[in-house]
Amino acid sequence: MAGQPGTRQAGPDRVLDVRGLRTSFFTEAGVVKAVDGVDLWVNRGEILGVVGESGCGKSMMARSILRLIPPPGRIVAGEILLEGQDILALSESQLRRIRGDAVGMVFQEPMTSLNPVYTVGNQVSEVLLAHRAGIRRRERADRVVELFRLVGIPSPEQRVTNYPHHLSGGMRQRLMIAMALACGDPRLLIADEPTTALDVTIQAQILELFQRLQADIHMSVMLITHDLGVIAETANRVAVMYAGSIVEYANIDRLFENPSHPYTRGLLRSLPQRGRDARKGLLYTIPGIVPNLLDLRPGCKFVDRCPYAAEEICLGSEPTLECVEPDHWVRCRRVADIRE
């Protein structure tokens, strides 16, 4: 549809272009539409934030981009273009090269991705072996130390002999970033909740690392989080997800200055406010619960929780993602009333 991000023409500055992506899980209870018609893109050298509450489909969308969907899930529709190359058309061997070279991924919990019985240096070295079969042992060892130094792990020559449980949460996250960068300078780094379970000081260090790497390597970053504060500090643009779909997509300044989807407005109102009066009141919460993806009502997915909902307008067919101003798209039929 005209005006949607996914239907814009790909240009030389476009690293990733996702168009109409749908990923479903076929269970005994029915079909779960985990990712339901996602359209977004990532430009070269920018940080795109993807935000939404738990269960909205952020992580499954990221896994879909790299075709890492666990059974009984599968991608049922859409296009995933990496610099114009269709990821969905690649063979498994071609896809392994893409995962290792062009796209890196930092998963949500480092300890679930690391083997506790191997040293961290050995595990980074294995990534190099998998994608650089001809690399010599000494070159691998030097590269591992170089990567540890790049991501800010102190005393890298000693740390390569440590096991995962020897490292703090922040250092384990740095290690995961090193693994994602092992084979060179990826064009796109996908980071899934990279600051979860870290204290605020370490969070700030990890976010600063992403920004430094993005500037030094000129790679693009897709930063997935449920924390709008992280998005505000780090991202250039932001996609807001709800129940498997993008409901708002905007330049970071436009989103915070003029949020135009009721769900985005609810998320921003839920943030703690400054001031004496703010401390006296309860935090705002969005009423209701996330809809059951096995039994979605026809029409807008947010209708049961929306203060602006009108059945004659919001039910029937799902709204499309429409451009409301330059670099700002919203999936809502009441957007004109809300913006007023």
CSV table of C-alpha atoms in Angstrom, one decimal:
chain,number,residue,atom,x,y,z
A,1,MET,CA,0.0,0.0,0.0
A,2,ALA,CA,1.2,3.5,-0.8
A,3,GLY,CA,2.8,5.1,2.1
A,4,GLN,CA,3.9,2.0,3.9
A,5,PRO,CA,7.6,1.7,4.8
A,6,GLY,CA,8.0,-1.7,3.3
A,7,THR,CA,6.8,-0.6,-0.2
A,8,ARG,CA,9.3,2.2,-0.6
A,9,GLN,CA,11.9,1.7,-3.3
A,10,ALA,CA,15.2,0.2,-2.0
A,11,GLY,CA,18.1,2.6,-2.4
A,12,PRO,CA,21.9,2.4,-2.0
A,13,ASP,CA,21.6,3.5,1.7
A,14,ARG,CA,19.1,0.7,2.6
A,15,VAL,CA,20.8,-2.2,4.4
A,16,LEU,CA,17.6,-4.2,5.3
A,17,ASP,CA,14.2,-4.0,3.8
A,18,VAL,CA,11.4,-6.1,5.4
A,19,ARG,CA,8.1,-6.2,3.5
A,20,GLY,CA,4.9,-7.9,4.7
A,21,LEU,CA,6.7,-10.4,6.9
A,22,ARG,CA,4.4,-13.0,8.5
A,23,THR,CA,5.7,-15.8,10.8
A,24,SER,CA,3.2,-18.3,12.3
A,25,PHE,CA,3.3,-21.2,14.7
A,26,PHE,CA,1.1,-24.1,13.8
A,27,THR,CA,0.1,-25.7,17.1
A,28,GLU,CA,-2.6,-28.2,18.1
A,29,ALA,CA,-4.6,-25.3,19.6
A,30,GLY,CA,-4.5,-23.3,16.3
A,31,VAL,CA,-2.3,-20.9,14.3
A,32,VAL,CA,-0.4,-18.3,16.3
A,33,LYS,CA,0.4,-15.3,14.2
A,34,ALA,CA,3.6,-14.2,16.0
A,35,VAL,CA,4.7,-11.8,13.3
A,36,ASP,CA,1.8,-10.4,11.3
A,37,GLY,CA,2.6,-8.3,8.3
A,38,VAL,CA,5.7,-6.4,9.5
A,39,ASP,CA,7.1,-3.6,7.2
A,40,LEU,CA,10.3,-1.8,8.2
A,41,TRP,CA,13.7,-0.9,6.9
A,42,VAL,CA,17.1,-0.1,8.3
A,43,ASN,CA,19.4,2.5,6.6
A,44,ARG,CA,23.1,2.2,6.4
A,45,GLY,CA,24.9,3.5,9.5
A,46,GLU,CA,21.8,4.0,11.7
A,47,ILE,CA,20.4,2.5,14.8
A,48,LEU,CA,16.8,1.4,14.6
A,49,GLY,CA,15.1,0.8,17.9
A,50,VAL,CA,12.3,-1.8,18.0
A,51,VAL,CA,10.2,-1.4,21.2
A,52,GLY,CA,7.1,-3.1,22.7
A,53,GLU,CA,6.0,-5.1,25.7
A,54,SER,CA,6.9,-8.7,26.2
A,55,GLY,CA,5.2,-11.1,23.8
A,56,CYS,CA,4.6,-8.5,21.0
A,57,GLY,CA,6.8,-10.3,18.5
A,58,LYS,CA,10.1,-8.3,18.6
A,59,SER,CA,12.4,-11.3,19.1
A,60,MET,CA,10.5,-13.5,16.7
A,61,MET,CA,10.8,-10.8,14.0
A,62,ALA,CA,14.5,-10.7,14.6
A,63,ARG,CA,14.8,-14.5,14.3
A,64,SER,CA,12.7,-14.4,11.2
A,65,ILE,CA,15.2,-12.1,9.5
A,66,LEU,CA,17.9,-14.7,10.0
A,67,ARG,CA,15.5,-17.6,9.4
A,68,LEU,CA,16.1,-18.9,12.9
A,69,ILE,CA,12.5,-19.9,13.6
A,70,PRO,CA,12.1,-23.0,15.9
A,71,PRO,CA,9.4,-25.6,15.0
A,72,PRO,CA,6.4,-25.6,14.7
A,73,GLY,CA,6.9,-22.0,13.4
A,74,ARG,CA,7.7,-21.0,9.9
A,75,ILE,CA,7.7,-17.8,7.7
A,76,VAL,CA,4.5,-17.9,5.6
A,77,ALA,CA,4.7,-14.6,3.7
A,78,GLY,CA,6.8,-11.6,3.0
A,79,GLU,CA,10.2,-10.5,1.7
A,80,ILE,CA,13.5,-9.9,3.6
A,81,LEU,CA,16.0,-8.0,1.5
A,82,LEU,CA,19.5,-7.6,2.7
A,83,GLU,CA,21.1,-5.0,0.4
A,84,GLY,CA,18.6,-6.1,-2.3
A,85,GLN,CA,19.3,-9.9,-1.8
A,86,ASP,CA,16.3,-11.9,-0.8
A,87,ILE,CA,17.1,-13.8,2.4
A,88,LEU,CA,14.1,-16.2,1.9
A,89,ALA,CA,15.5,-17.4,-1.4
A,90,LEU,CA,18.9,-18.4,-0.1
A,91,SER,CA,20.0,-22.0,0.4
A,92,GLU,CA,21.1,-23.1,3.9
A,93,SER,CA,24.8,-22.9,3.0
A,94,GLN,CA,24.4,-19.4,1.5
A,95,LEU,CA,22.4,-18.4,4.6
A,96,ARG,CA,25.2,-19.6,6.9
A,97,ARG,CA,27.6,-17.2,5.2
A,98,ILE,CA,25.1,-14.3,5.5
A,99,ARG,CA,24.8,-15.0,9.3
A,100,GLY,CA,28.5,-15.1,9.8
A,101,ASP,CA,29.6,-12.2,7.6
A,102,ALA,CA,26.9,-9.8,6.7
A,103,VAL,CA,24.6,-10.0,9.7
A,104,GLY,CA,25.5,-10.6,13.4
A,105,MET,CA,23.1,-11.2,16.2
A,106,VAL,CA,23.4,-10.7,19.9
A,107,PHE,CA,20.9,-12.9,21.7
A,108,GLN,CA,18.9,-11.9,24.8
A,109,GLU,CA,20.6,-14.0,27.6
A,110,PRO,CA,24.3,-14.6,27.1
A,111,MET,CA,24.5,-17.6,29.5
A,112,THR,CA,22.0,-19.6,27.3
A,113,SER,CA,24.2,-19.0,24.3
A,114,LEU,CA,27.5,-19.9,25.8
A,115,ASN,CA,28.9,-23.4,26.6
A,116,PRO,CA,29.9,-23.5,30.2
A,117,VAL,CA,32.6,-26.2,29.7
A,118,TYR,CA,34.6,-24.3,27.1
A,119,THR,CA,36.7,-21.2,27.6
A,120,VAL,CA,35.3,-18.0,26.1
A,121,GLY,CA,38.3,-17.6,23.9
A,122,ASN,CA,37.7,-21.1,22.4
A,123,GLN,CA,34.1,-20.2,21.7
A,124,VAL,CA,34.9,-17.1,19.8
A,125,SER,CA,37.6,-19.0,18.0
A,126,GLU,CA,35.0,-21.6,16.9
A,127,VAL,CA,33.0,-18.8,15.1
A,128,LEU,CA,36.1,-18.0,13.1
A,129,LEU,CA,36.7,-21.7,12.3
A,130,ALA,CA,33.1,-22.1,11.1
A,131,HIS,CA,33.3,-19.1,8.7
A,132,ARG,CA,37.1,-18.8,8.0
A,133,ALA,CA,38.1,-22.4,7.4
A,134,GLY,CA,41.6,-21.5,6.1
A,135,ILE,CA,42.6,-19.3,9.0
A,136,ARG,CA,45.7,-20.4,10.9
A,137,ARG,CA,45.7,-21.1,14.6
A,138,ARG,CA,47.9,-18.2,15.5
A,139,GLU,CA,45.8,-15.8,13.4
A,140,ARG,CA,42.7,-17.1,15.2
A,141,ALA,CA,44.2,-16.5,18.6
A,142,ASP,CA,45.4,-13.0,17.6
A,143,ARG,CA,41.9,-12.2,16.2
A,144,VAL,CA,40.2,-13.3,19.4
A,145,VAL,CA,42.4,-11.0,21.5
A,146,GLU,CA,41.8,-8.2,19.1
A,147,LEU,CA,38.0,-8.7,19.3
A,148,PHE,CA,38.1,-8.7,23.1
A,149,ARG,CA,40.0,-5.5,23.1
A,150,LEU,CA,37.6,-4.0,20.5
A,151,VAL,CA,34.5,-4.6,22.7
A,152,GLY,CA,36.3,-3.3,25.8
A,153,ILE,CA,37.0,-6.5,27.8
A,154,PRO,CA,39.9,-5.6,30.1
A,155,SER,CA,43.1,-7.7,30.1
A,156,PRO,CA,42.0,-9.6,26.9
A,157,GLU,CA,45.1,-11.9,26.8
A,158,GLN,CA,44.1,-13.3,30.2
A,159,ARG,CA,40.3,-13.2,29.7
A,160,VAL,CA,40.4,-15.6,26.7
A,161,THR,CA,41.3,-18.4,29.1
A,162,ASN,CA,38.3,-17.8,31.3
A,163,TYR,CA,35.0,-19.7,31.4
A,164,PRO,CA,31.6,-18.0,31.0
A,165,HIS,CA,30.9,-18.2,34.8
A,166,HIS,CA,34.1,-16.2,35.5
A,167,LEU,CA,32.7,-13.2,33.7
A,168,SER,CA,30.3,-10.6,34.9
A,169,GLY,CA,27.0,-10.0,33.1
A,170,GLY,CA,28.3,-7.0,31.3
A,171,MET,CA,31.4,-8.8,30.2
A,172,ARG,CA,29.4,-11.8,28.9
A,173,GLN,CA,27.3,-9.3,26.9
A,174,ARG,CA,30.5,-7.8,25.5
A,175,LEU,CA,31.6,-11.3,24.6
A,176,MET,CA,28.4,-11.9,22.6
A,177,ILE,CA,29.1,-8.7,20.7
A,178,ALA,CA,32.6,-9.9,20.0
A,179,MET,CA,31.2,-13.2,18.6
A,180,ALA,CA,28.8,-11.3,16.4
A,181,LEU,CA,31.8,-9.2,15.0
A,182,ALA,CA,34.2,-12.1,14.7
A,183,CYS,CA,34.2,-12.5,11.0
A,184,GLY,CA,34.8,-8.9,10.0
A,185,ASP,CA,32.6,-5.8,10.0
A,186,PRO,CA,28.9,-6.9,9.6
A,187,ARG,CA,26.7,-4.5,7.7
A,188,LEU,CA,23.9,-5.2,10.2
A,189,LEU,CA,24.0,-6.1,13.9
A,190,ILE,CA,20.7,-7.3,15.5
A,191,ALA,CA,20.8,-6.9,19.3
A,192,ASP,CA,17.9,-8.6,21.2
A,193,GLU,CA,17.4,-7.1,24.6
A,194,PRO,CA,21.2,-6.6,25.1
A,195,THR,CA,20.8,-4.6,28.4
A,196,THR,CA,18.3,-6.9,30.2
A,197,ALA,CA,19.3,-7.9,33.7
A,198,LEU,CA,22.2,-5.5,33.7
A,199,ASP,CA,22.5,-2.7,36.3
A,200,VAL,CA,22.1,0.9,34.9
A,201,THR,CA,25.8,1.6,34.9
A,202,ILE,CA,26.6,-1.5,32.8
A,203,GLN,CA,23.6,-0.7,30.6
A,204,ALA,CA,25.0,2.7,29.8
A,205,GLN,CA,28.4,1.1,29.0
A,206,ILE,CA,26.9,-1.5,26.6
A,207,LEU,CA,24.8,1.2,24.9
A,208,GLU,CA,27.9,3.4,24.5
A,209,LEU,CA,29.7,0.4,23.0
A,210,PHE,CA,27.0,0.0,20.4
A,211,GLN,CA,27.1,3.6,19.5
A,212,ARG,CA,30.9,3.6,19.2
A,213,LEU,CA,31.0,0.4,17.1
A,214,GLN,CA,28.2,1.8,14.9
A,215,ALA,CA,30.3,5.0,14.3
A,216,ASP,CA,33.7,3.2,13.9
A,217,ILE,CA,32.6,0.3,11.7
A,218,HIS,CA,29.7,2.3,10.0
A,219,MET,CA,27.4,-0.7,10.5
A,220,SER,CA,23.7,-0.6,11.1
A,221,VAL,CA,22.1,-1.8,14.3
A,222,MET,CA,18.6,-3.1,15.1
A,223,LEU,CA,18.2,-2.6,18.8
A,224,ILE,CA,15.3,-4.6,20.3
A,225,THR,CA,14.1,-3.6,23.8
A,226,HIS,CA,11.1,-3.0,25.9
A,227,ASP,CA,12.8,0.1,27.5
A,228,LEU,CA,11.9,3.4,25.9
A,229,GLY,CA,14.7,5.1,27.9
A,230,VAL,CA,17.2,2.9,26.0
A,231,ILE,CA,15.6,3.9,22.7
A,232,ALA,CA,15.6,7.6,23.5
A,233,GLU,CA,19.3,7.5,24.3
A,234,THR,CA,20.5,5.4,21.4
A,235,ALA,CA,18.2,5.1,18.4
A,236,ASN,CA,17.9,7.3,15.3
A,237,ARG,CA,14.4,5.9,14.4
A,238,VAL,CA,12.0,3.6,16.2
A,239,ALA,CA,9.4,0.9,15.4
A,240,VAL,CA,6.7,0.3,18.0
A,241,MET,CA,5.3,-3.3,17.9
A,242,TYR,CA,2.1,-4.6,19.3
A,243,ALA,CA,0.6,-8.1,18.9
A,244,GLY,CA,2.9,-9.0,16.0
A,245,SER,CA,2.5,-5.8,14.0
A,246,ILE,CA,4.3,-2.4,13.7
A,247,VAL,CA,1.8,0.2,14.9
A,248,GLU,CA,4.0,3.3,14.7
A,249,TYR,CA,7.3,3.9,12.9
A,250,ALA,CA,9.1,7.2,13.1
A,251,ASN,CA,12.1,9.4,13.5
A,252,ILE,CA,13.0,9.3,17.2
A,253,ASP,CA,12.3,13.1,17.7
A,254,ARG,CA,8.9,12.9,16.0
A,255,LEU,CA,7.9,9.8,18.1
A,256,PHE,CA,8.7,11.5,21.5
A,257,GLU,CA,7.4,14.9,20.5
A,258,ASN,CA,4.1,13.7,18.8
A,259,PRO,CA,3.3,10.0,19.5
A,260,SER,CA,0.3,9.3,17.3
A,261,HIS,CA,-0.8,5.7,18.1
A,262,PRO,CA,-2.8,5.1,21.3
A,263,TYR,CA,-0.5,2.3,22.3
A,264,THR,CA,2.7,4.5,21.9
A,265,ARG,CA,1.0,7.2,23.9
A,266,GLY,CA,0.2,4.7,26.6
A,267,LEU,CA,3.8,3.4,26.7
A,268,LEU,CA,5.2,7.0,27.1
A,269,ARG,CA,2.6,7.8,29.8
A,270,SER,CA,3.8,4.7,31.7
A,271,LEU,CA,7.3,6.1,32.1
A,272,PRO,CA,8.1,7.5,35.6
A,273,GLN,CA,7.8,11.3,35.6
A,274,ARG,CA,10.0,13.8,37.3
A,275,GLY,CA,8.8,16.3,39.9
A,276,ARG,CA,7.3,16.4,43.4
A,277,ASP,CA,3.7,15.8,42.2
A,278,ALA,CA,4.7,12.9,40.0
A,279,ARG,CA,6.1,11.1,43.1
A,280,LYS,CA,2.8,11.2,44.9
A,281,GLY,CA,0.8,9.4,42.2
A,282,LEU,CA,0.6,5.9,40.9
A,283,LEU,CA,2.3,5.0,37.6
A,284,TYR,CA,0.0,5.0,34.6
A,285,THR,CA,-0.8,1.6,33.2
A,286,ILE,CA,-2.4,0.7,29.9
A,287,PRO,CA,-5.8,-1.0,30.7
A,288,GLY,CA,-6.6,-4.5,29.7
A,289,ILE,CA,-4.3,-7.3,28.5
A,290,VAL,CA,-2.5,-8.2,25.2
A,291,PRO,CA,-4.9,-10.1,23.0
A,292,ASN,CA,-4.7,-13.8,22.5
A,293,LEU,CA,-3.0,-14.4,19.2
A,294,LEU,CA,-5.0,-17.6,18.7
A,295,ASP,CA,-8.3,-15.7,18.9
A,296,LEU,CA,-7.9,-12.2,17.5
A,297,ARG,CA,-11.0,-10.1,16.9
A,298,PRO,CA,-11.4,-8.7,13.4
A,299,GLY,CA,-10.1,-5.1,13.0
A,300,CYS,CA,-7.6,-3.2,15.1
A,301,LYS,CA,-5.7,-5.4,17.6
A,302,PHE,CA,-5.6,-2.6,20.2
A,303,VAL,CA,-9.3,-1.9,20.1
A,304,ASP,CA,-10.1,-3.5,23.5
A,305,ARG,CA,-7.5,-1.4,25.3
A,306,CYS,CA,-7.9,1.9,23.4
A,307,PRO,CA,-9.4,5.0,24.9
A,308,TYR,CA,-10.2,6.3,21.4
A,309,ALA,CA,-11.8,3.2,20.0
A,310,ALA,CA,-15.1,3.4,18.1
A,311,GLU,CA,-16.6,0.1,17.0
A,312,GLU,CA,-18.0,1.4,13.8
A,313,ILE,CA,-14.5,2.7,12.8
A,314,CYS,CA,-12.0,0.3,14.4
A,315,LEU,CA,-13.6,-3.1,13.8
A,316,GLY,CA,-14.0,-4.9,10.5
A,317,SER,CA,-10.6,-4.9,8.8
A,318,GLU,CA,-7.1,-4.2,10.4
A,319,PRO,CA,-5.9,-0.7,9.8
A,320,THR,CA,-2.9,-0.2,7.5
A,321,LEU,CA,0.3,1.6,8.3
A,322,GLU,CA,-0.2,5.0,6.8
A,323,CYS,CA,2.2,8.0,6.4
A,324,VAL,CA,0.9,10.9,8.5
A,325,GLU,CA,3.9,13.2,8.0
A,326,PRO,CA,7.5,12.8,6.6
A,327,ASP,CA,9.2,9.9,8.3
A,328,HIS,CA,6.2,9.0,10.5
A,329,TRP,CA,3.8,6.1,9.9
A,330,VAL,CA,0.9,5.0,12.1
A,331,ARG,CA,-1.5,2.1,12.0
A,332,CYS,CA,-4.7,3.7,13.3
A,333,ARG,CA,-7.9,5.0,11.8
A,334,ARG,CA,-8.4,7.6,14.6
A,335,VAL,CA,-5.0,9.1,14.1
A,336,ALA,CA,-6.3,12.5,12.9
A,337,ASP,CA,-8.5,12.9,16.0
A,338,ILE,CA,-5.6,11.7,18.3
A,339,ARG,CA,-3.1,14.2,16.8
A,340,GLU,CA,-5.6,17.1,17.3
